[in-house]
Coordinates of C-alpha atoms in Angstrom, one line a residue:
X1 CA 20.7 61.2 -24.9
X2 CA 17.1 62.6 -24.3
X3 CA 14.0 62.9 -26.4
X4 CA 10.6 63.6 -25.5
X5 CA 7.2 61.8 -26.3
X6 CA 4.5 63.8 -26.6
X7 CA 0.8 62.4 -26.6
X8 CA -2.6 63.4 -28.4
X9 CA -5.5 62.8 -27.1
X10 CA -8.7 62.1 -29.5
X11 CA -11.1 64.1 -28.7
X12 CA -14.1 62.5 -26.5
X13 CA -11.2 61.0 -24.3
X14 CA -10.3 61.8 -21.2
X15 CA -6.7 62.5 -20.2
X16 CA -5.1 64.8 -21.7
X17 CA 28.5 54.9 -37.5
X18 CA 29.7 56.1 -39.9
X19 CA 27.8 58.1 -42.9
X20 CA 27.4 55.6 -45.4
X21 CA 26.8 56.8 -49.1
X22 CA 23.7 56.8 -50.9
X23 CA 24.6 54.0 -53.0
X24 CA 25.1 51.6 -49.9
X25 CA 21.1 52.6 -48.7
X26 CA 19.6 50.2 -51.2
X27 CA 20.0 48.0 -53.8
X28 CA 21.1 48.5 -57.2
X29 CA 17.4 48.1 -58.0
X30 CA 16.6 51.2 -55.8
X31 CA 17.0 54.9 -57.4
X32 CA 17.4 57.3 -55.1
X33 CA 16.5 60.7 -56.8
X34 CA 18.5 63.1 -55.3
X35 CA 16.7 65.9 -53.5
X36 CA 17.6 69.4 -55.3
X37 CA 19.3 72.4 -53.2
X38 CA 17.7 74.9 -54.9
X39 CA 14.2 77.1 -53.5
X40 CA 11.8 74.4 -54.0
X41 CA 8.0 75.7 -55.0
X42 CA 6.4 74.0 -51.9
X43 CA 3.1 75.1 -53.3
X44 CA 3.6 72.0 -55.7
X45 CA 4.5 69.4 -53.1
X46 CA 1.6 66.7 -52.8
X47 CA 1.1 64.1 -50.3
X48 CA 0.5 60.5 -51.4
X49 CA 0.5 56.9 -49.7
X50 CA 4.3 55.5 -49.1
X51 CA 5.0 53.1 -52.3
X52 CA 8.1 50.7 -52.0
X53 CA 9.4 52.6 -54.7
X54 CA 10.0 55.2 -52.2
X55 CA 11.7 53.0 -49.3
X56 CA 15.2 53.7 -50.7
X57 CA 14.8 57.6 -50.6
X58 CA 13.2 57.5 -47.4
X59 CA 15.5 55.8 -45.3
X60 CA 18.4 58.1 -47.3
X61 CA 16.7 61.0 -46.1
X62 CA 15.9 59.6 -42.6
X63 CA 19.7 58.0 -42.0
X64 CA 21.2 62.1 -43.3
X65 CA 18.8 63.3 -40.5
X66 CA 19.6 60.5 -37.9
X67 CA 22.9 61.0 -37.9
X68 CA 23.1 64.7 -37.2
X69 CA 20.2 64.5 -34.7
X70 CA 22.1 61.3 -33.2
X71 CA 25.6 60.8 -34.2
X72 CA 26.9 58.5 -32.0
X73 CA 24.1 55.8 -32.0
X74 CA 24.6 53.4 -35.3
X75 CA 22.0 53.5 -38.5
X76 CA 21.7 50.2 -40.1
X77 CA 20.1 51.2 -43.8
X78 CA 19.5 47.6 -44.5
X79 CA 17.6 47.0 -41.2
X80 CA 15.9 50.3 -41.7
X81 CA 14.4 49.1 -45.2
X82 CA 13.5 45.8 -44.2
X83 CA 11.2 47.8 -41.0
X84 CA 9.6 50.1 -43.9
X85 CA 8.9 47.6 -46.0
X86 CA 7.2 45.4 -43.3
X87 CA 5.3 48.4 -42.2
X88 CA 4.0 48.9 -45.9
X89 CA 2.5 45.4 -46.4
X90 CA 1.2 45.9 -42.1
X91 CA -2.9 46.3 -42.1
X92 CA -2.5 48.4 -38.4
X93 CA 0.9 50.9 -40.4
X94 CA -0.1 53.9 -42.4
X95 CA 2.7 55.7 -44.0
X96 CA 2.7 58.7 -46.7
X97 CA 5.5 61.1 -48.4
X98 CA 5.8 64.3 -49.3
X99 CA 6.8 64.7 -53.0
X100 CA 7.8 67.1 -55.6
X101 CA 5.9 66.6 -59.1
X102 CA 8.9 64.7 -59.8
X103 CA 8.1 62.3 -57.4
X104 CA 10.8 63.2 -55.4
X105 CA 10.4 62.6 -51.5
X106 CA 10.8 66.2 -49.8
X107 CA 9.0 64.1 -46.0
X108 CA 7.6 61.4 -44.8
X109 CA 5.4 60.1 -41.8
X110 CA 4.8 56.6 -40.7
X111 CA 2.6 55.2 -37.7
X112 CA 0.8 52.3 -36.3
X113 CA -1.8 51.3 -34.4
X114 CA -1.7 48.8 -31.7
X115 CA -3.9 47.9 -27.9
X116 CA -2.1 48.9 -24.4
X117 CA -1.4 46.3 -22.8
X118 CA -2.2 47.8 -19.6
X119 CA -5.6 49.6 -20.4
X120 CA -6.9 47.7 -23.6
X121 CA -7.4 51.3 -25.2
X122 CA -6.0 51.6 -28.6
X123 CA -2.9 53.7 -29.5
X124 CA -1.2 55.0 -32.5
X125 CA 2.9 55.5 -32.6
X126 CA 4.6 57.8 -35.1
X127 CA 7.4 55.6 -35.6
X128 CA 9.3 58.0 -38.6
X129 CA 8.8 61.4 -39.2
X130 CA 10.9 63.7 -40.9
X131 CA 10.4 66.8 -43.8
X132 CA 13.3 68.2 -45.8
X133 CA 14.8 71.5 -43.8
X134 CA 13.8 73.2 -47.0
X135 CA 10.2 72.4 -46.7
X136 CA 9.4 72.6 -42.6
X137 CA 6.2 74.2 -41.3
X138 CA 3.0 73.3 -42.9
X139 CA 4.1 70.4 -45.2
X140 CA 5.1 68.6 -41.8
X141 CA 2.2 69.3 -40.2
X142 CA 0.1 68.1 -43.2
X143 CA 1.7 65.0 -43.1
X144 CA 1.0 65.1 -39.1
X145 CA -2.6 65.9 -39.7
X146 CA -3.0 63.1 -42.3
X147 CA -1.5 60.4 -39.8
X148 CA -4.2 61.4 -36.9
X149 CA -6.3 61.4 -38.8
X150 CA -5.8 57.8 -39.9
X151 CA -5.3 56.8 -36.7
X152 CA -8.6 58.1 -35.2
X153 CA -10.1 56.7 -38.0
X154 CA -8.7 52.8 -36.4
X155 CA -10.1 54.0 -33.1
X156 CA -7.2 54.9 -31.5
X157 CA -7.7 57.2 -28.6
X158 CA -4.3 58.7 -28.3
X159 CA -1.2 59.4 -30.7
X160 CA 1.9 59.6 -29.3
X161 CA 5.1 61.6 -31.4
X162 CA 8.6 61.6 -30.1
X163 CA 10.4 64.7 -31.0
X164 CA 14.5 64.9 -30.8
X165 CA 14.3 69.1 -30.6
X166 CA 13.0 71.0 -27.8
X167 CA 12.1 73.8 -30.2
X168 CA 9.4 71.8 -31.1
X169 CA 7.6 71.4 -27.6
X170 CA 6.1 74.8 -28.4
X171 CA 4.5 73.6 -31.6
X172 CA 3.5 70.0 -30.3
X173 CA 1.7 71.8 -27.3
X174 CA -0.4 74.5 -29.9
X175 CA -1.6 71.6 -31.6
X176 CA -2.6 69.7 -28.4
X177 CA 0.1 67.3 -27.6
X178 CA 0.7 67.0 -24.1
X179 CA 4.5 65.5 -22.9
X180 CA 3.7 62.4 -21.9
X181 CA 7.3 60.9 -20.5
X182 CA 11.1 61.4 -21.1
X183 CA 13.0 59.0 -22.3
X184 CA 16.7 58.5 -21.2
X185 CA 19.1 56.4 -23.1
X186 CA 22.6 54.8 -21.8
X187 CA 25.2 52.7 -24.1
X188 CA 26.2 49.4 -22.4

């Protein structure tokens, strides 16, 4: 398995398992409002901050997407919530969705901020980010824009993405991004 990480520099810096079912993603407590099929009016999709109201439909949507983009590595729904929700109450996370007027999540970004270790310079990480097939294009770079923005806004000098699809090199590298490693995976 092989994705690529692409970086962003800020500017004034140099450098350039098995499916499980919806019901089994969260507890009974959690509704997950099920995304329509039909033409959504993405003129009426908003962006807002990432509620825990909103964990449970996230991490449905996320584990339907991981496990086409990587179906033999595991999903763990339970360990995925506990990460989101973590991130949510973290001062250096910022995470928004993409939702319909009724408040159903169509996408979702998620990054954090953290110092190098090597250079003391301080980074963001997308660490989730995924929009509804239905929806792609300009809603996902909204949500891209929104988390830069936040991030530059924490001083951090660079922003690094990892993308799963080479058909999206092209539109990482119009908006800046330069690849910054590849990353190789092996099962033990």
């Amino acid at each position: 398995m092989c994705a690529a990480v692409y970086v962003k520099e800020q500017e004034g810096h140099p450098g350039g398992m098995p499916k499980l079912h919806r019901r089994e993603v969260a507890s009974e407590q959690m509704h997950v409002a099920a995304r329509p099929r039909r033409q959504i009016k993405s003129d009426l999709l908003t962006i807002r901050e990432c509620a825990s109201r909103d964990t449970a439909a996230v991490v449905s949507m996320l584990q339907d997407e991981w496990l086409n983009v990587f179906p033999s590595v595991a999903f763990d729904p339970e360990r995925s919530l506990l990460q989101l929700e973590f991130h949510l109450g973290h001062p250096k996370s910022g995470q928004w969705v993409l939702v319909n007027p009724d408040d159903v999540v169509f996408g979702f970004i998620g990054v954090y901020v953290f110092e190098r270790v090597s250079s003391g310079e301080t980074i963001a990480c997308e660490y989730w980010w995924y929009v509804d097939p239905m929806v792609r294009g300009r809603h996902g770079l909204r949500l891209l824009a929104l988390a830069e923005a936040w991030a530059k806004a924490r001083g951090a000098q660079r922003i690094s993405i990892g993308v799963h699809h080479d058909k999206y090199s092209r539109t990482m590298e119009r908006l800046h991004y330069n690849m910054a490693t590849i990353l190789f995976e092996k099962v033990l």
